[in-house]
Coordinates of C-alpha atoms in Angstrom, one line a residue:
M1 CA -10.0 37.0 -48.5
R2 CA -13.2 38.2 -46.9
V3 CA -13.5 38.3 -43.1
S4 CA -16.1 35.7 -42.1
L5 CA -19.2 36.5 -40.0
F6 CA -17.9 34.0 -37.5
K7 CA -14.6 35.7 -36.9
K8 CA -16.3 39.1 -36.6
T9 CA -18.8 37.7 -34.1
M10 CA -16.1 36.0 -32.1
A11 CA -14.1 39.3 -32.0
Y12 CA -17.2 41.1 -30.8
L13 CA -17.9 38.6 -28.0
L14 CA -14.2 38.6 -26.9
D15 CA -14.5 42.3 -26.4
A16 CA -18.0 42.4 -24.9
M17 CA -17.8 39.5 -22.4
P18 CA -15.1 41.1 -20.2
I19 CA -17.1 44.3 -20.1
F20 CA -20.2 42.5 -19.0
F21 CA -18.2 40.6 -16.4
I22 CA -16.9 43.9 -15.0
L23 CA -20.4 45.4 -14.9
M24 CA -21.7 42.3 -13.2
V25 CA -19.0 42.6 -10.5
L26 CA -19.7 46.3 -10.0
N27 CA -23.4 45.5 -9.8
S28 CA -22.9 42.8 -7.1
L29 CA -20.5 45.0 -5.1
F30 CA -22.5 48.2 -4.8
V31 CA -24.6 49.2 -7.8
A32 CA -27.5 46.9 -6.9
E33 CA -27.7 48.4 -3.4
L34 CA -27.6 52.0 -4.8
L35 CA -30.4 51.2 -7.1
K36 CA -32.4 49.8 -4.2
N37 CA -32.0 52.9 -2.1
P38 CA -35.3 54.5 -3.2
Y39 CA -37.1 51.3 -2.2
P40 CA -36.9 50.7 1.6
D41 CA -37.2 47.0 2.5
Y42 CA -36.9 45.9 -1.1
D43 CA -35.3 42.5 -0.3
E44 CA -38.0 41.6 2.3
N45 CA -40.7 42.7 -0.1
Y46 CA -39.2 40.7 -2.9
E47 CA -39.1 37.6 -0.7
V48 CA -42.8 38.1 0.2
Y49 CA -43.6 38.5 -3.5
Q50 CA -41.8 35.3 -4.4
Q51 CA -43.7 33.5 -1.7
N52 CA -46.9 34.9 -3.0
V53 CA -46.0 33.7 -6.5
D54 CA -45.3 30.2 -5.2
D55 CA -48.6 30.2 -3.3
Y56 CA -50.5 31.4 -6.4
Y57 CA -49.1 28.6 -8.6
G58 CA -49.6 26.1 -5.8
T59 CA -53.3 27.1 -5.5
L60 CA -53.6 27.1 -9.3
D61 CA -52.3 23.5 -9.4
L62 CA -54.9 22.5 -6.8
Y63 CA -57.7 24.0 -8.8
Y64 CA -56.5 22.2 -11.9
Q65 CA -56.3 18.9 -10.0
D66 CA -59.9 19.4 -8.9
L67 CA -60.9 20.0 -12.5
E68 CA -59.0 16.8 -13.6
D69 CA -60.7 14.8 -10.9
E70 CA -64.1 16.3 -12.0
I71 CA -64.7 17.7 -8.5
I72 CA -65.4 21.1 -10.2
T73 CA -66.7 22.0 -13.6
Q74 CA -64.8 24.0 -16.2
A75 CA -66.9 27.0 -15.5
E76 CA -66.2 26.8 -11.8
Y77 CA -62.5 26.3 -12.5
D78 CA -62.4 29.4 -14.8
A79 CA -64.2 31.5 -12.1
Q80 CA -61.8 30.4 -9.4
V81 CA -58.8 31.2 -11.6
V82 CA -60.1 34.7 -12.4
T83 CA -60.7 35.4 -8.7
L84 CA -57.3 34.0 -7.7
R85 CA -55.6 36.2 -10.4
D86 CA -57.5 39.3 -9.4
D87 CA -56.7 38.8 -5.7
F88 CA -53.0 38.2 -6.5
L89 CA -52.8 41.4 -8.6
V90 CA -54.5 43.5 -5.8
V91 CA -52.3 42.1 -3.0
N92 CA -49.1 42.5 -5.0
D93 CA -49.8 45.7 -7.0
E94 CA -47.4 48.0 -5.2
T95 CA -44.7 45.3 -4.9
E96 CA -44.8 44.5 -8.6
T97 CA -44.4 48.2 -9.4
V98 CA -41.4 48.5 -7.2
I99 CA -39.8 45.3 -8.7
Y100 CA -40.5 46.5 -12.2
E101 CA -38.9 49.9 -11.5
Y102 CA -35.9 48.4 -9.9
F103 CA -35.2 46.0 -12.8
S104 CA -35.8 48.8 -15.3
R105 CA -33.1 50.8 -13.5
L106 CA -30.8 47.8 -13.6
I107 CA -31.3 47.3 -17.3
Y108 CA -30.6 51.0 -18.0
F109 CA -27.5 50.7 -15.9
F110 CA -26.2 47.7 -17.9
I111 CA -27.1 49.2 -21.3
I112 CA -25.7 52.7 -20.7
S113 CA -22.6 51.5 -18.8
F114 CA -21.9 49.0 -21.6
L115 CA -22.2 51.6 -24.3
V116 CA -19.9 54.1 -22.5
V117 CA -17.3 51.5 -21.5
K118 CA -17.2 49.8 -24.9
Y119 CA -16.8 53.2 -26.6
L120 CA -14.0 54.3 -24.3
Y121 CA -12.3 51.0 -24.8
N122 CA -12.5 51.3 -28.6
L123 CA -11.3 54.9 -28.3
F124 CA -8.4 53.9 -26.1
T125 CA -7.3 51.2 -28.5
K126 CA -8.1 53.3 -31.5
G127 CA -10.3 50.5 -32.8
Q128 CA -7.7 47.9 -32.5
T129 CA -9.3 45.9 -29.7
Y130 CA -8.0 42.7 -28.2
G131 CA -10.9 40.8 -29.7
L132 CA -9.8 41.8 -33.2
K133 CA -6.2 41.1 -32.4
L134 CA -7.0 37.6 -31.1
M135 CA -8.9 36.9 -34.3
K136 CA -6.0 38.4 -36.3
L137 CA -8.2 41.2 -37.6
E138 CA -7.8 45.0 -37.7
M139 CA -9.9 48.0 -38.3
V140 CA -8.9 50.3 -41.1
G141 CA -10.3 53.5 -42.6
K142 CA -10.9 56.9 -41.1
I143 CA -10.6 56.0 -37.4
N144 CA -11.3 58.9 -34.9
W145 CA -13.6 59.6 -32.0
F146 CA -16.5 60.4 -34.3
S147 CA -16.2 57.4 -36.6
L148 CA -15.8 55.1 -33.6
L149 CA -18.9 56.7 -32.0
L150 CA -20.9 56.1 -35.2
R151 CA -19.6 52.6 -35.7
E152 CA -19.4 51.2 -32.2
V153 CA -22.3 53.0 -30.5
F154 CA -25.0 54.2 -32.9
W155 CA -24.7 51.8 -35.8
R156 CA -24.0 48.7 -33.7
E157 CA -25.2 48.7 -30.1
V158 CA -28.0 51.3 -30.3
F159 CA -29.1 50.1 -33.7
W160 CA -29.2 46.5 -32.5
I161 CA -31.0 47.4 -29.2
F162 CA -33.6 49.7 -30.6
T163 CA -34.5 47.5 -33.6
F164 CA -34.9 44.6 -31.1
G165 CA -32.3 42.4 -32.8
F166 CA -33.3 43.2 -36.4
G167 CA -30.2 45.3 -36.8
F168 CA -28.0 42.3 -36.0
L169 CA -30.0 40.2 -38.5
L170 CA -29.6 42.9 -41.2
D171 CA -25.8 43.1 -40.5
S172 CA -25.6 39.3 -40.8
I173 CA -27.4 39.3 -44.1
M174 CA -25.3 42.2 -45.5
L175 CA -22.1 40.4 -44.5
T176 CA -23.2 37.1 -45.9
F177 CA -25.0 38.1 -49.1
G178 CA -24.0 41.7 -49.9
K179 CA -21.7 42.2 -52.8
K180 CA -19.3 44.4 -50.8
R181 CA -19.9 42.5 -47.6
K182 CA -20.2 45.7 -45.7
T183 CA -22.6 46.6 -42.9
L184 CA -24.3 50.0 -42.4
R185 CA -21.7 50.9 -39.7
D186 CA -18.9 50.2 -42.2
M187 CA -20.5 52.5 -44.8
F188 CA -21.5 55.3 -42.4
S189 CA -18.2 55.4 -40.4
N190 CA -15.9 54.9 -43.4
T191 CA -14.2 52.1 -41.6
S192 CA -13.9 48.3 -42.2
I193 CA -12.5 45.2 -40.8
I194 CA -9.7 43.3 -42.6
Y195 CA -7.3 40.5 -41.9
Q196 CA -4.1 41.8 -40.3
G197 CA -1.4 42.6 -42.8
T198 CA -3.7 42.8 -45.8
S199 CA -4.6 45.9 -47.7
Y200 CA -8.2 45.1 -48.8
P201 CA -11.4 45.0 -46.7
F202 CA -13.4 41.7 -46.2

């Protein structure tokens, strides 16, 4: 019996969700503050920025209402919107740069930390993660540090991230319609997922 896409997805989520939870706790405890260190008064600047955004959209709504009430023409409305946007960008230029840099660092933290923790977790369990066990599945094949690195880091997480989700779609298609029901990570790592107690993949 072939392992369904649903079971594999559930096993993955059962493994990934606790890792994300741990990373979120770490972020709320001290990582966020560490990432803010290069940016003095980040929280105050962020609050000002949020207020500026609210004011921007509030003013935009007033302009639109004037247009609807035929107080101003479409040309006047367009000119006001352009001026408002330009003023907003000038006033908030530095703050937007800081916010962008902070959130970029935060995303890098989550991606890199997730990759490292998930790999170490797979290495520690030798591929037999709790997600697989709860779904009554197991990994078989040539399981070692290198095959787990290929399978769980490069041909899953990195492949999915750097193909903007296309890798996940390709995996789903290969599992659903492929003759051997194997993904690229199965082929390149010489491993596969089977039901516990069986001797055949998928």
